[in-house]
Short mmCIF file of C-alpha atoms in Angstrom, two decimals:
data_model
loop_
_atom_site.label_atom_id
_atom_site.label_comp_id
_atom_site.label_asym_id
_atom_site.label_seq_id
_atom_site.Cartn_x
_atom_site.Cartn_y
_atom_site.Cartn_z
CA GLY A 11 -11.33 -55.19 -10.20
CA GLY A 12 -8.38 -54.25 -7.99
CA SER A 13 -4.79 -54.01 -9.11
CA ASP A 14 -3.78 -57.11 -11.04
CA SER A 15 -0.18 -57.94 -11.91
CA LEU A 16 1.49 -60.10 -14.54
CA SER A 17 5.16 -61.10 -14.25
CA VAL A 18 6.96 -62.40 -17.33
CA THR A 19 10.37 -64.10 -17.12
CA ASN A 20 11.81 -65.51 -20.33
CA ALA A 21 14.95 -65.83 -22.40
CA GLY A 22 15.51 -63.25 -25.09
CA GLY A 23 15.56 -63.70 -28.83
CA VAL A 24 11.81 -64.25 -28.94
CA THR A 25 8.64 -62.16 -29.16
CA LEU A 26 5.87 -62.93 -26.70
CA THR A 27 2.35 -61.82 -27.64
CA PRO A 28 0.10 -62.13 -24.60
CA ASN A 29 -3.65 -61.71 -24.83
CA ALA A 30 -4.11 -60.43 -21.31
CA GLU A 31 -6.88 -58.01 -20.36
CA ASN A 32 -7.55 -56.12 -17.13
CA ILE A 33 -3.89 -56.27 -16.11
CA GLU A 34 -2.67 -53.12 -14.38
CA ASN A 35 0.98 -53.97 -13.63
CA LEU A 36 3.36 -55.71 -16.03
CA SER A 37 6.81 -56.78 -14.81
CA ILE A 38 9.27 -58.22 -17.34
CA THR A 39 12.53 -60.03 -16.61
CA PRO A 40 14.74 -61.07 -19.55
CA THR A 41 17.23 -63.85 -18.84
CA SER A 42 19.28 -63.41 -22.01
CA GLY A 43 19.52 -61.26 -25.12
CA THR A 44 16.55 -59.02 -25.91
CA LEU A 45 13.11 -60.09 -24.74
CA THR A 46 10.28 -58.52 -26.76
CA VAL A 47 6.72 -58.34 -25.49
CA ASP A 48 4.20 -57.31 -28.15
CA LEU A 49 0.96 -55.98 -26.69
CA LYS A 50 -0.89 -55.71 -30.01
CA ASP A 51 -3.64 -58.03 -28.72
CA THR A 52 -4.00 -56.27 -25.36
CA ALA A 53 -6.11 -53.17 -24.81
CA SER A 54 -5.35 -52.86 -21.07
CA THR A 55 -4.43 -49.48 -19.64
CA PHE A 56 -1.35 -50.30 -17.58
CA ASP A 57 -0.54 -48.54 -14.33
CA SER A 58 3.06 -49.70 -14.70
CA ILE A 59 5.31 -51.47 -17.19
CA MET A 60 8.64 -52.30 -15.57
CA ALA A 61 11.83 -54.11 -16.55
CA THR A 62 12.79 -55.90 -13.34
CA THR A 63 16.14 -57.43 -12.33
CA ASP A 64 17.17 -57.61 -15.98
CA GLY A 65 20.74 -58.83 -15.44
CA GLY A 66 21.96 -56.39 -18.07
CA PHE A 67 19.70 -57.87 -20.74
CA ALA A 68 17.29 -55.83 -22.85
CA THR A 69 13.51 -55.47 -22.71
CA THR A 70 11.33 -54.19 -25.56
CA VAL A 71 7.60 -53.59 -25.21
CA ASN A 72 5.72 -52.84 -28.43
CA ASN A 73 2.26 -51.63 -29.39
CA ILE A 74 1.10 -50.13 -26.10
CA ALA A 75 -2.48 -49.02 -26.71
CA GLU A 76 -2.82 -46.37 -23.98
CA MET A 77 -0.28 -44.17 -22.22
CA PRO A 78 0.78 -46.20 -19.15
CA GLY A 79 0.85 -44.70 -15.68
CA LYS A 80 4.59 -45.29 -15.61
CA ILE A 81 7.38 -47.27 -17.20
CA GLY A 82 10.79 -47.94 -15.76
CA ILE A 83 13.63 -50.09 -14.52
CA THR A 84 13.93 -51.81 -11.15
CA ASN A 85 17.37 -53.17 -10.21
CA GLY A 86 18.70 -53.30 -13.75
CA THR A 87 21.51 -52.36 -16.09
CA GLY A 88 19.83 -53.29 -19.38
CA ALA A 89 17.98 -51.32 -22.04
CA LEU A 90 14.24 -50.70 -21.83
CA THR A 91 12.49 -49.70 -25.06
CA VAL A 92 8.77 -48.96 -25.11
CA ASN A 93 6.73 -48.27 -28.23
CA MET A 94 3.23 -46.85 -28.16
CA LYS A 95 0.55 -46.91 -30.79
CA ALA A 96 -0.22 -43.55 -32.40
CA ALA A 97 -3.49 -43.16 -30.51
CA ALA A 98 -1.65 -43.30 -27.18
CA THR A 99 0.14 -40.06 -27.97
CA ALA A 100 -2.52 -38.31 -30.06
CA GLY A 101 -2.98 -35.43 -27.62
CA ASP A 102 -0.95 -32.24 -27.38
CA SER A 103 0.15 -32.68 -23.74
CA ASP A 104 1.28 -36.31 -23.53
CA THR A 105 3.64 -37.06 -20.64
CA ILE A 106 5.58 -40.27 -20.14
CA ASN A 107 6.35 -41.07 -16.49
CA ILE A 108 9.53 -43.04 -15.83
CA GLU A 109 10.42 -44.66 -12.51
CA LEU A 110 13.99 -45.70 -11.78
CA ALA A 111 14.68 -47.81 -8.70
CA GLY A 112 18.20 -49.16 -8.84
CA ALA A 113 19.02 -48.49 -12.49
CA THR A 114 22.80 -48.40 -12.77
CA THR A 115 25.51 -47.79 -15.38
CA GLY A 116 24.54 -49.38 -18.66
CA ALA A 117 20.82 -48.86 -18.22
CA ASP A 118 19.01 -47.14 -21.09
CA VAL A 119 15.45 -45.93 -21.61
CA THR A 120 14.04 -45.32 -25.09
CA VAL A 121 10.48 -44.17 -25.69
CA THR A 122 8.99 -44.29 -29.19
CA SER A 123 5.55 -43.93 -30.68
CA ASP A 124 3.97 -44.66 -34.04
CA ALA A 125 2.83 -41.03 -34.16
CA VAL A 126 4.83 -38.41 -36.02
CA GLY A 127 5.40 -34.69 -35.62
CA SER A 128 3.14 -32.86 -33.18
CA SER A 129 1.43 -36.09 -32.10
CA SER A 130 4.51 -37.47 -30.33
CA ILE A 131 5.34 -37.16 -26.63
CA GLU A 132 5.52 -33.61 -25.29
CA ALA A 133 6.98 -34.13 -21.79
CA ALA A 134 8.67 -36.68 -19.55
CA THR A 135 9.17 -37.13 -15.81
CA ILE A 136 11.68 -39.33 -14.04
CA ASN A 137 11.12 -40.40 -10.44
CA SER A 138 14.49 -41.47 -9.02
CA ILE A 139 13.96 -43.67 -5.95
CA SER A 140 15.33 -46.58 -3.90
CA ALA A 141 19.02 -46.06 -4.76
CA ALA A 142 21.22 -43.80 -6.85
CA ASN A 143 20.20 -44.16 -10.50
CA THR A 144 22.13 -43.79 -13.74
CA LEU A 145 20.95 -43.83 -17.35
CA THR A 146 23.54 -44.14 -20.06
CA THR A 147 21.07 -43.01 -22.74
CA LEU A 148 17.62 -41.44 -22.50
CA ALA A 149 15.57 -41.02 -25.68
CA LEU A 150 12.18 -39.36 -25.30
CA ASP A 151 10.58 -39.31 -28.77
CA GLY A 152 10.69 -35.56 -29.22
CA ALA A 153 9.72 -34.46 -25.71
CA ALA A 154 10.47 -30.80 -25.04
CA SER A 155 10.63 -30.94 -21.25
CA LEU A 156 12.04 -33.25 -18.59
CA ALA A 157 11.12 -33.05 -14.90
CA VAL A 158 13.00 -35.07 -12.29
CA THR A 159 11.64 -36.00 -8.85
CA GLY A 160 12.55 -38.41 -6.08
CA ASP A 161 14.87 -38.76 -3.09
CA GLN A 162 17.76 -40.47 -4.88
CA SER A 163 20.35 -38.99 -7.22
CA LEU A 164 20.09 -39.30 -11.00
CA THR A 165 22.97 -39.25 -13.46
CA LEU A 166 22.31 -38.84 -17.19
CA THR A 167 25.50 -39.91 -18.95
CA GLN A 168 24.89 -39.01 -22.58
CA ALA A 169 23.53 -35.76 -23.96
CA LEU A 170 19.79 -35.17 -23.97
CA ALA A 171 18.27 -34.78 -27.42
CA ALA A 172 18.07 -31.39 -29.12
CA THR A 173 14.29 -31.29 -28.58
CA VAL A 174 14.68 -31.14 -24.78
CA THR A 175 14.81 -27.44 -23.92
CA SER A 176 13.57 -27.53 -20.31
CA ILE A 177 15.05 -29.58 -17.45
CA ASP A 178 13.51 -29.16 -14.01
CA ALA A 179 14.98 -31.03 -11.02
CA SER A 180 13.27 -28.89 -8.36
CA GLY A 181 11.10 -31.86 -7.39
CA MET A 182 14.11 -33.85 -6.16
CA ASN A 183 14.44 -33.89 -2.38
CA GLY A 184 17.61 -35.86 -1.64
CA ALA A 185 21.04 -34.69 -0.55
CA LEU A 186 22.31 -35.48 -4.04
CA GLY A 187 20.36 -34.35 -7.06
CA LEU A 188 20.84 -34.32 -10.83
CA THR A 189 24.09 -34.86 -12.70
CA LEU A 190 24.32 -34.09 -16.41
CA SER A 191 27.52 -35.68 -17.70
CA ALA A 192 27.27 -34.18 -21.20
CA ASP A 193 26.18 -30.87 -22.65
CA PRO A 194 22.51 -30.91 -23.75
CA ALA A 195 22.19 -31.03 -27.54
CA ALA A 196 19.59 -28.23 -27.72
CA LEU A 197 20.52 -24.78 -28.97
CA ALA A 198 19.50 -23.37 -25.58
CA VAL A 199 18.03 -24.81 -22.40
CA THR A 200 16.34 -23.72 -19.19
CA ILE A 201 17.57 -25.78 -16.24
CA THR A 202 16.36 -25.68 -12.64
CA GLY A 203 18.43 -27.62 -10.14
CA SER A 204 17.33 -29.52 -7.07
CA GLY A 205 17.68 -28.51 -3.43
CA GLY A 206 20.62 -30.91 -3.14
CA ILE A 207 24.00 -31.09 -4.83
CA ASP A 208 23.72 -31.00 -8.62
CA SER A 209 26.22 -31.08 -11.46
CA LEU A 210 24.60 -29.22 -14.33
CA ARG A 211 25.84 -28.45 -17.84
CA GLY A 212 24.66 -25.92 -20.36
CA THR A 213 24.62 -26.13 -24.13
CA ALA A 214 27.59 -25.57 -26.38
CA GLY A 215 26.04 -22.31 -27.58
CA GLY A 216 25.67 -21.10 -24.02
CA ALA A 217 22.40 -19.15 -24.45
CA ASP A 218 20.94 -20.84 -21.40
CA ASN A 219 18.99 -20.02 -18.26
CA ILE A 220 20.34 -22.12 -15.37
CA SER A 221 19.17 -21.88 -11.76
CA ALA A 222 21.10 -24.01 -9.28
CA GLY A 223 18.05 -24.46 -7.05
#
């Protein structure tokens, strides 16, 4: 019962395969290279899976059995890659929740699943908290919509994938909001800004609906 946590700190270049049940919160800290945690033997439904104080090193988490409550980066500049089993994204309204708390230039988030086509992820949210956050790349496994919340600014450096046609930052409540540093790759997008200061970009085709908030 309760909320149980497991913290993993290890050098990269290896794959760890824990058999850990009834764990709600998983925190991973790589100390070099790429640290891979394979959850193939774990059926836990995680409230959170976080890369923490990664020192610029990479974290990969494979074979997640159930959609976690959230994934994310805390005080890091490395790459976080999470892979979910097909059953975790078998529905038609799967949303991945991402929390960024001190993710700075160089940080990347990649979400993948073993599902294909219509069984992949449909939507994503990013909660930007603690300090200004930046993602160099954000890959969302075919998600069509991205919502951004939180009281800290978020900068997305590289273009969002062509599948992302809706970007909604109206849930942000800080003085600084969302910055898109590259044109979205979609043919057309609908973008809603925050109540703060945003820097928004439309698509190259320009058939967009943009509200500054």
